[in-house]
PDB file of C-alpha atoms and ligand atoms in Angstrom:
ATOM      1  CA  MET A 477     -23.151   6.331 -67.579  1.00 81.00           C
ATOM      2  CA  PRO A 478     -19.796   5.594 -65.911  1.00 85.00           C
ATOM      3  CA  HIS A 479     -17.407   3.286 -67.640  1.00 91.00           C
ATOM      4  CA  GLN A 480     -16.679   0.013 -65.900  1.00 95.00           C
ATOM      5  CA  PRO A 481     -14.238   0.320 -62.955  1.00 97.00           C
ATOM      6  CA  ILE A 482     -10.818  -1.408 -62.579  1.00 97.00           C
ATOM      7  CA  ARG A 483      -8.883  -2.383 -59.609  1.00 97.00           C
ATOM      8  CA  VAL A 484      -5.222  -1.566 -59.417  1.00 96.00           C
ATOM      9  CA  SER A 485      -2.762  -1.746 -56.218  1.00 92.00           C
ATOM     10  CA  GLY A 486      -5.851  -2.386 -54.043  1.00 93.00           C
ATOM     11  CA  VAL A 487      -7.520   0.636 -55.415  1.00 97.00           C
ATOM     12  CA  GLU A 488     -10.752   1.090 -57.273  1.00 98.00           C
ATOM     13  CA  VAL A 489     -10.613   3.749 -60.283  1.00 98.00           C
ATOM     14  CA  THR A 490     -13.875   4.487 -62.016  1.00 98.00           C
ATOM     15  CA  PRO A 491     -14.143   6.635 -65.239  1.00 98.00           C
ATOM     16  CA  LEU A 492     -16.856   9.020 -65.167  1.00 98.00           C
ATOM     17  CA  CYS A 493     -17.999  10.128 -68.621  1.00 97.00           C
ATOM     18  CA  ASP A 494     -18.678  13.738 -68.211  1.00 98.00           C
ATOM     19  CA  ALA A 495     -19.929  14.292 -72.128  1.00 97.00           C
ATOM     20  CA  VAL A 496     -19.536  12.581 -75.421  1.00 96.00           C
ATOM     21  CA  GLY A 497     -19.458  14.532 -78.729  1.00 95.00           C
ATOM     22  CA  PRO A 498     -17.576  16.381 -81.184  1.00 93.00           C
ATOM     23  CA  MET A 499     -15.919  19.777 -80.765  1.00 90.00           C
ATOM     24  CA  GLY A 500     -18.240  22.735 -81.440  1.00 88.00           C
ATOM     25  CA  PRO A 501     -17.952  24.485 -84.668  1.00 87.00           C
ATOM     26  CA  THR A 502     -16.103  27.239 -83.212  1.00 87.00           C
ATOM     27  CA  ILE A 503     -13.014  25.608 -82.826  1.00 89.00           C
ATOM     28  CA  ARG A 504     -13.657  22.262 -84.906  1.00 92.00           C
ATOM     29  CA  ARG A 505     -10.977  21.796 -87.757  1.00 91.00           C
ATOM     30  CA  PRO A 506     -10.413  18.703 -90.109  1.00 91.00           C
ATOM     31  CA  PRO A 507      -8.827  15.907 -88.444  1.00 91.00           C
ATOM     32  CA  ALA A 508      -5.635  16.127 -90.337  1.00 91.00           C
ATOM     33  CA  GLU A 509      -5.179  19.686 -89.396  1.00 92.00           C
ATOM     34  CA  THR A 510      -6.076  19.033 -85.666  1.00 94.00           C
ATOM     35  CA  PHE A 511      -3.483  16.413 -85.495  1.00 95.00           C
ATOM     36  CA  VAL A 512      -0.668  17.981 -87.575  1.00 92.00           C
ATOM     37  CA  GLY A 513       1.410  15.251 -89.212  1.00 90.00           C
ATOM     38  CA  SER A 514      -1.479  12.655 -89.229  1.00 92.00           C
ATOM     39  CA  GLU A 515      -3.075  11.208 -92.137  1.00 91.00           C
ATOM     40  CA  LEU A 516      -6.642  10.939 -90.444  1.00 92.00           C
ATOM     41  CA  ARG A 517      -9.461  10.893 -92.727  1.00 92.00           C
ATOM     42  CA  ASP A 518     -12.052  13.539 -92.799  1.00 90.00           C
ATOM     43  CA  GLU A 519     -14.689  12.125 -90.587  1.00 90.00           C
ATOM     44  CA  PRO A 520     -15.883  13.598 -87.370  1.00 90.00           C
ATOM     45  CA  TRP A 521     -13.799  13.245 -84.194  1.00 93.00           C
ATOM     46  CA  ILE A 522     -15.954  12.002 -81.342  1.00 95.00           C
ATOM     47  CA  LEU A 523     -14.203  12.834 -78.002  1.00 95.00           C
ATOM     48  CA  HIS A 524     -15.244  11.410 -74.658  1.00 97.00           C
ATOM     49  CA  PHE A 525     -14.713  13.566 -71.700  1.00 98.00           C
ATOM     50  CA  HIS A 526     -13.432  11.564 -68.834  1.00 98.00           C
ATOM     51  CA  CYS A 527     -12.755  12.225 -65.316  1.00 98.00           C
ATOM     52  CA  TYR A 528     -11.430   9.560 -62.962  1.00 98.00           C
ATOM     53  CA  LEU A 529     -12.776   8.602 -59.495  1.00 98.00           C
ATOM     54  CA  ILE A 530     -10.179   6.804 -57.172  1.00 98.00           C
ATOM     55  CA  ARG A 531     -11.558   4.933 -54.279  1.00 98.00           C
ATOM     56  CA  ASP A 532      -8.541   3.734 -51.851  1.00 97.00           C
ATOM     57  CA  ALA A 533      -8.814   0.839 -49.255  1.00 95.00           C
ATOM     58  CA  ALA A 534      -9.867   3.495 -46.595  1.00 97.00           C
ATOM     59  CA  ASP A 535     -12.403   4.898 -48.645  1.00 97.00           C
ATOM     60  CA  ARG A 536     -10.742   8.117 -49.321  1.00 98.00           C
ATOM     61  CA  LEU A 537     -11.851   9.787 -52.667  1.00 98.00           C
ATOM     62  CA  THR A 538      -9.793  11.500 -55.252  1.00 98.00           C
ATOM     63  CA  LEU A 539     -11.154  12.864 -58.322  1.00 98.00           C
ATOM     64  CA  VAL A 540      -8.829  13.455 -61.188  1.00 99.00           C
ATOM     65  CA  ASP A 541     -10.441  16.436 -63.436  1.00 98.00           C
ATOM     66  CA  THR A 542     -13.691  17.951 -63.167  1.00 98.00           C
ATOM     67  CA  GLY A 543     -14.888  18.158 -66.839  1.00 98.00           C
ATOM     68  CA  ILE A 544     -16.948  20.772 -68.912  1.00 98.00           C
ATOM     69  CA  GLY A 545     -19.141  22.148 -66.113  1.00 97.00           C
ATOM     70  CA  GLY A 546     -22.607  23.654 -66.666  1.00 96.00           C
ATOM     71  CA  VAL A 547     -24.390  25.733 -69.384  1.00 94.00           C
ATOM     72  CA  ASP A 548     -22.535  28.807 -68.337  1.00 94.00           C
ATOM     73  CA  SER A 549     -19.022  27.232 -68.153  1.00 96.00           C
ATOM     74  CA  PRO A 550     -16.098  28.871 -69.835  1.00 95.00           C
ATOM     75  CA  ALA A 551     -16.177  25.492 -72.071  1.00 95.00           C
ATOM     76  CA  SER A 552     -19.730  26.328 -73.402  1.00 93.00           C
ATOM     77  CA  SER A 553     -18.331  27.994 -76.276  1.00 91.00           C
ATOM     78  CA  TRP A 554     -17.047  25.058 -77.868  1.00 92.00           C
ATOM     79  CA  ALA A 555     -17.846  21.681 -75.656  1.00 93.00           C
ATOM     80  CA  PRO A 556     -20.398  19.518 -77.413  1.00 90.00           C
ATOM     81  CA  VAL A 557     -22.803  19.591 -74.373  1.00 92.00           C
ATOM     82  CA  PRO A 558     -22.827  20.483 -70.591  1.00 95.00           C
ATOM     83  CA  GLY A 559     -21.108  18.178 -68.460  1.00 97.00           C
ATOM     84  CA  THR A 560     -22.862  15.653 -66.337  1.00 97.00           C
ATOM     85  CA  LEU A 561     -19.977  14.924 -63.714  1.00 98.00           C
ATOM     86  CA  THR A 562     -22.036  15.157 -60.522  1.00 97.00           C
ATOM     87  CA  GLY A 563     -24.836  12.948 -62.101  1.00 98.00           C
ATOM     88  CA  GLU A 564     -22.002  10.432 -62.903  1.00 98.00           C
ATOM     89  CA  LEU A 565     -20.809  10.669 -59.279  1.00 98.00           C
ATOM     90  CA  ALA A 566     -24.244  10.103 -58.014  1.00 98.00           C
ATOM     91  CA  ALA A 567     -24.621   6.929 -60.418  1.00 97.00           C
ATOM     92  CA  VAL A 568     -21.796   5.562 -58.338  1.00 97.00           C
ATOM     93  CA  GLY A 569     -23.228   6.692 -55.032  1.00 98.00           C
ATOM     94  CA  VAL A 570     -20.844   9.387 -54.384  1.00 98.00           C
ATOM     95  CA  ALA A 571     -21.747  13.162 -53.288  1.00 98.00           C
ATOM     96  CA  PRO A 572     -19.337  16.018 -54.283  1.00 98.00           C
ATOM     97  CA  ALA A 573     -18.807  16.780 -50.416  1.00 98.00           C
ATOM     98  CA  GLU A 574     -17.233  13.357 -49.993  1.00 98.00           C
ATOM     99  CA  ILE A 575     -14.316  14.140 -52.394  1.00 98.00           C
ATOM    100  CA  GLY A 576     -11.292  14.870 -50.285  1.00 98.00           C
ATOM    101  CA  THR A 577      -8.707  15.455 -53.188  1.00 98.00           C
ATOM    102  CA  VAL A 578      -9.196  16.847 -56.659  1.00 98.00           C
ATOM    103  CA  VAL A 579      -6.332  16.816 -59.018  1.00 99.00           C
ATOM    104  CA  LEU A 580      -6.759  19.178 -61.813  1.00 98.00           C
ATOM    105  CA  THR A 581      -4.227  18.007 -64.758  1.00 98.00           C
ATOM    106  CA  HIS A 582      -4.449  21.500 -66.364  1.00 98.00           C
ATOM    107  CA  LEU A 583      -6.635  24.624 -66.532  1.00 98.00           C
ATOM    108  CA  HIS A 584      -8.333  23.941 -69.760  1.00 98.00           C
ATOM    109  CA  SER A 585     -12.072  24.611 -69.737  1.00 97.00           C
ATOM    110  CA  ASP A 586     -12.995  20.974 -70.220  1.00 98.00           C
ATOM    111  CA  HIS A 587     -10.984  19.756 -67.358  1.00 98.00           C
ATOM    112  CA  ALA A 588     -11.344  22.189 -64.653  1.00 98.00           C
ATOM    113  CA  SER A 589     -14.548  24.115 -65.256  1.00 98.00           C
ATOM    114  CA  GLY A 590     -16.577  21.525 -63.380  1.00 98.00           C
ATOM    115  CA  ALA A 591     -15.117  22.352 -59.997  1.00 98.00           C
ATOM    116  CA  VAL A 592     -17.450  25.461 -59.881  1.00 98.00           C
ATOM    117  CA  ALA A 593     -21.282  25.932 -60.294  1.00 98.00           C
ATOM    118  CA  ASP A 594     -23.189  28.814 -59.673  1.00 96.00           C
ATOM    119  CA  GLY A 595     -20.112  30.760 -58.741  1.00 97.00           C
ATOM    120  CA  ARG A 596     -19.193  28.269 -55.840  1.00 98.00           C
ATOM    121  CA  PRO A 597     -16.919  25.403 -55.400  1.00 98.00           C
ATOM    122  CA  VAL A 598     -18.463  22.177 -56.226  1.00 98.00           C
ATOM    123  CA  PHE A 599     -16.030  20.010 -54.114  1.00 98.00           C
ATOM    124  CA  GLY A 600     -16.072  22.282 -51.113  1.00 98.00           C
ATOM    125  CA  ASN A 601     -14.154  19.795 -48.959  1.00 98.00           C
ATOM    126  CA  ALA A 602     -11.620  18.905 -51.384  1.00 98.00           C
ATOM    127  CA  ARG A 603      -7.841  20.328 -51.706  1.00 98.00           C
ATOM    128  CA  HIS A 604      -7.552  21.139 -55.588  1.00 98.00           C
ATOM    129  CA  VAL A 605      -4.139  20.138 -56.678  1.00 98.00           C
ATOM    130  CA  LEU A 606      -2.506  22.224 -59.495  1.00 98.00           C
ATOM    131  CA  GLN A 607       0.888  22.907 -60.649  1.00 98.00           C
ATOM    132  CA  ARG A 608       2.608  26.204 -59.796  1.00 98.00           C
ATOM    133  CA  ALA A 609       3.514  26.717 -63.550  1.00 98.00           C
ATOM    134  CA  GLU A 610      -0.295  26.203 -64.396  1.00 98.00           C
ATOM    135  CA  LEU A 611      -1.551  28.634 -61.852  1.00 98.00           C
ATOM    136  CA  ASP A 612       1.177  31.203 -62.771  1.00 98.00           C
ATOM    137  CA  ALA A 613      -0.175  31.065 -66.338  1.00 98.00           C
ATOM    138  CA  ALA A 614      -3.931  31.188 -65.817  1.00 98.00           C
ATOM    139  CA  GLY A 615      -5.740  34.063 -67.344  1.00 97.00           C
ATOM    140  CA  GLY A 616      -9.147  34.940 -68.906  1.00 97.00           C
ATOM    141  CA  PRO A 617     -12.440  33.265 -67.986  1.00 97.00           C
ATOM    142  CA  MET A 618     -10.491  30.350 -66.309  1.00 98.00           C
ATOM    143  CA  LEU A 619      -8.966  32.522 -63.884  1.00 98.00           C
ATOM    144  CA  ASP A 620     -11.954  34.802 -63.196  1.00 98.00           C
ATOM    145  CA  GLN A 621     -14.612  32.104 -63.155  1.00 98.00           C
ATOM    146  CA  VAL A 622     -12.838  29.001 -61.808  1.00 98.00           C
ATOM    147  CA  VAL A 623      -9.490  29.630 -60.154  1.00 98.00           C
ATOM    148  CA  ALA A 624     -10.790  32.865 -58.411  1.00 98.00           C
ATOM    149  CA  VAL A 625     -13.801  30.601 -56.871  1.00 98.00           C
ATOM    150  CA  ILE A 626     -11.580  27.737 -55.536  1.00 98.00           C
ATOM    151  CA  LYS A 627      -8.407  29.697 -54.540  1.00 98.00           C
ATOM    152  CA  ASP A 628      -8.816  28.896 -50.914  1.00 98.00           C
ATOM    153  CA  HIS A 629      -9.048  25.204 -51.713  1.00 98.00           C
ATOM    154  CA  LEU A 630      -6.035  25.053 -53.934  1.00 98.00           C
ATOM    155  CA  HIS A 631      -2.900  22.799 -53.146  1.00 98.00           C
ATOM    156  CA  VAL A 632      -0.153  24.231 -55.312  1.00 98.00           C
ATOM    157  CA  VAL A 633       2.764  21.796 -56.108  1.00 98.00           C
ATOM    158  CA  GLU A 634       5.878  22.039 -58.278  1.00 98.00           C
ATOM    159  CA  GLY A 635       6.864  19.030 -60.132  1.00 97.00           C
ATOM    160  CA  ASP A 636       6.389  15.376 -58.709  1.00 97.00           C
ATOM    161  CA  ALA A 637       4.413  15.069 -55.481  1.00 98.00           C
ATOM    162  CA  GLU A 638       2.252  12.523 -53.515  1.00 98.00           C
ATOM    163  CA  VAL A 639      -1.073  14.397 -53.285  1.00 98.00           C
ATOM    164  CA  ALA A 640      -3.108  11.698 -51.370  1.00 97.00           C
ATOM    165  CA  PRO A 641      -1.982   8.376 -50.091  1.00 96.00           C
ATOM    166  CA  GLY A 642      -0.637   6.288 -53.013  1.00 96.00           C
ATOM    167  CA  VAL A 643      -1.548   9.122 -55.591  1.00 98.00           C
ATOM    168  CA  HIS A 644       1.246  10.899 -57.265  1.00 98.00           C
ATOM    169  CA  VAL A 645       1.186  13.856 -59.715  1.00 98.00           C
ATOM    170  CA  ARG A 646       4.011  14.155 -62.290  1.00 98.00           C
ATOM    171  CA  SER A 647       4.809  17.215 -64.229  1.00 98.00           C
ATOM    172  CA  ALA A 648       4.253  16.844 -68.095  1.00 98.00           C
ATOM    173  CA  PRO A 649       4.353  20.242 -69.579  1.00 98.00           C
ATOM    174  CA  GLY A 650       3.736  21.251 -73.215  1.00 98.00           C
ATOM    175  CA  HIS A 651       0.078  20.858 -73.602  1.00 98.00           C
ATOM    176  CA  THR A 652      -0.019  23.575 -71.199  1.00 98.00           C
ATOM    177  CA  PRO A 653       2.749  25.007 -68.919  1.00 98.00           C
ATOM    178  CA  GLY A 654       1.855  23.237 -65.808  1.00 98.00           C
ATOM    179  CA  HIS A 655       0.180  20.254 -67.403  1.00 98.00           C
ATOM    180  CA  GLN A 656       0.415  17.172 -65.093  1.00 98.00           C
ATOM    181  CA  ILE A 657      -0.433  13.603 -65.103  1.00 98.00           C
ATOM    182  CA  ALA A 658      -1.624  11.402 -62.109  1.00 98.00           C
ATOM    183  CA  ARG A 659      -0.442   8.010 -61.095  1.00 98.00           C
ATOM    184  CA  VAL A 660      -1.832   5.298 -58.893  1.00 98.00           C
ATOM    185  CA  GLY A 661       0.062   1.926 -59.059  1.00 97.00           C
ATOM    186  CA  GLU A 662       0.465   0.912 -62.760  1.00 97.00           C
ATOM    187  CA  LEU A 663      -2.262   3.267 -63.681  1.00 98.00           C
ATOM    188  CA  ALA A 664      -1.527   6.704 -65.312  1.00 98.00           C
ATOM    189  CA  MET A 665      -4.194   9.218 -65.775  1.00 98.00           C
ATOM    190  CA  THR A 666      -2.866  11.172 -68.490  1.00 98.00           C
ATOM    191  CA  GLY A 667      -5.159  14.374 -69.084  1.00 98.00           C
ATOM    192  CA  ASP A 668      -4.139  15.894 -72.460  1.00 98.00           C
ATOM    193  CA  LEU A 669      -0.675  14.247 -73.037  1.00 98.00           C
ATOM    194  CA  VAL A 670      -2.291  12.179 -75.536  1.00 98.00           C
ATOM    195  CA  LEU A 671      -5.710  13.352 -77.372  1.00 97.00           C
ATOM    196  CA  HIS A 672      -5.852  10.749 -80.155  1.00 96.00           C
ATOM    197  CA  PRO A 673      -4.924   7.046 -80.437  1.00 96.00           C
ATOM    198  CA  VAL A 674      -2.929   8.248 -83.622  1.00 96.00           C
ATOM    199  CA  GLN A 675      -0.376   9.680 -81.240  1.00 97.00           C
ATOM    200  CA  LEU A 676       0.284   6.431 -79.356  1.00 97.00           C
ATOM    201  CA  ASP A 677       1.868   5.030 -82.772  1.00 95.00           C
ATOM    202  CA  ASP A 678       3.616   8.345 -83.280  1.00 97.00           C
ATOM    203  CA  PRO A 679       3.843  10.763 -80.423  1.00 97.00           C
ATOM    204  CA  ALA A 680       5.521  13.159 -82.616  1.00 96.00           C
ATOM    205  CA  ILE A 681       2.169  13.970 -84.127  1.00 97.00           C
ATOM    206  CA  ARG A 682       1.167  17.522 -82.951  1.00 96.00           C
ATOM    207  CA  TYR A 683      -2.198  18.594 -81.515  1.00 96.00           C
ATOM    208  CA  VAL A 684      -2.997  21.913 -82.774  1.00 96.00           C
ATOM    209  CA  TYR A 685      -4.342  23.178 -79.487  1.00 96.00           C
ATOM    210  CA  ASP A 686      -1.043  22.255 -77.569  1.00 97.00           C
ATOM    211  CA  ASP A 687       0.320  25.613 -76.152  1.00 97.00           C
ATOM    212  CA  ASP A 688       3.646  24.608 -76.954  1.00 98.00           C
ATOM    213  CA  GLN A 689       3.655  21.943 -79.777  1.00 97.00           C
ATOM    214  CA  GLU A 690       7.312  21.125 -79.625  1.00 97.00           C
ATOM    215  CA  ALA A 691       7.475  20.763 -75.832  1.00 98.00           C
ATOM    216  CA  ALA A 692       4.232  18.788 -75.778  1.00 98.00           C
ATOM    217  CA  ALA A 693       5.590  16.317 -78.575  1.00 98.00           C
ATOM    218  CA  ARG A 694       8.882  15.873 -76.505  1.00 98.00           C
ATOM    219  CA  THR A 695       6.967  15.324 -73.253  1.00 98.00           C
ATOM    220  CA  ARG A 696       4.469  12.941 -74.846  1.00 98.00           C
ATOM    221  CA  THR A 697       7.324  10.910 -76.485  1.00 98.00           C
ATOM    222  CA  GLU A 698       9.277  10.508 -73.305  1.00 98.00           C
ATOM    223  CA  VAL A 699       6.522  10.061 -70.776  1.00 98.00           C
ATOM    224  CA  LEU A 700       4.993   7.420 -73.236  1.00 98.00           C
ATOM    225  CA  ALA A 701       8.247   5.452 -73.753  1.00 98.00           C
ATOM    226  CA  ALA A 702       8.521   5.258 -69.855  1.00 98.00           C
ATOM    227  CA  LEU A 703       5.116   4.116 -69.411  1.00 98.00           C
ATOM    228  CA  ARG A 704       5.440   1.683 -72.207  1.00 97.00           C
ATOM    229  CA  ALA A 705       8.604   0.132 -70.506  1.00 98.00           C
ATOM    230  CA  GLU A 706       6.597  -0.511 -67.446  1.00 97.00           C
ATOM    231  CA  ARG A 707       3.484  -1.603 -69.382  1.00 97.00           C
ATOM    232  CA  ALA A 708       1.432   0.658 -67.694  1.00 98.00           C
ATOM    233  CA  ILE A 709      -2.389   1.155 -68.079  1.00 98.00           C
ATOM    234  CA  LEU A 710      -3.263   4.456 -69.652  1.00 98.00           C
ATOM    235  CA  ALA A 711      -6.518   6.243 -68.426  1.00 98.00           C
ATOM    236  CA  THR A 712      -7.003   8.943 -71.026  1.00 98.00           C
ATOM    237  CA  ALA A 713      -9.363  11.894 -70.877  1.00 98.00           C
ATOM    238  CA  HIS A 714     -10.697  11.910 -74.495  1.00 97.00           C
ATOM    239  CA  PHE A 715     -10.455   8.271 -75.998  1.00 97.00           C
ATOM    240  CA  SER A 716     -13.592   6.466 -76.156  1.00 95.00           C
ATOM    241  CA  GLU A 717     -12.206   3.421 -74.201  1.00 96.00           C
ATOM    242  CA  PRO A 718     -11.054   4.779 -71.164  1.00 97.00           C
ATOM    243  CA  PHE A 719      -8.426   2.351 -70.261  1.00 98.00           C
ATOM    244  CA  LEU A 720      -5.716   0.943 -72.624  1.00 96.00           C
ATOM    245  CA  ARG A 721      -2.772  -1.181 -71.578  1.00 96.00           C
ATOM    246  CA  LEU A 722       0.512  -0.261 -73.289  1.00 93.00           C
TER     247      LEU A 722
HETATM  248 ZN1  LIG B1098     -16.590   7.900 -71.948  1.00 73.64          ZN
HETATM  249 ZN1  LIG B1099      -6.251  20.554 -72.547  1.00 73.64          ZN
END
């Protein structure tokens, strides 16, 4: 079920809960190895997989991330269950064709695979916003099964940009080369800038699946400090509570 929406700057933001569960055994590691430098106890890390629906005052709809996708998704080798994003959208009365803008924070399979189903774009009327550096680094199944399918729907940006009225993307590289976060008012949808609450206390704690752990830690430290200074609200992809005021 979708989590409760909040209103910021005259805009409604609804967390859509695409899936809940542990990482599959193919990539699961003990928590203290997953978060390098942490002292997390050896108990299962249960992730939520959140996408965010933004409805502005003019009823324009923007979706941030598209989740795990179906049973044949590139994420199926490790995600706990297939994604339920379109069901989550239906639960709040939205059809995929109504989405005007999709922001892909990055091209990891649990964030972008839900943009495609049965070899076709799911959000056929949407521009899909992606950083140039992320597109340039794309490869493997994400390139063949996702990017190739939505290539005529891409809106490629470099760095910071306003991608829909009041919706901004900000480059936040490290987790992936072209990772970006999305902002609307005081809210920051942070993709995989932070994976676990332990990184809020210590942004230097590395995530083992960051592409560039050094760059990711540097970006995490800088971006979180700036967000903390403005007492922003975080909207995270993988925490169990979607919203958190810094
Ligand atoms: Zn959730
Ligand atoms: Zn990721």
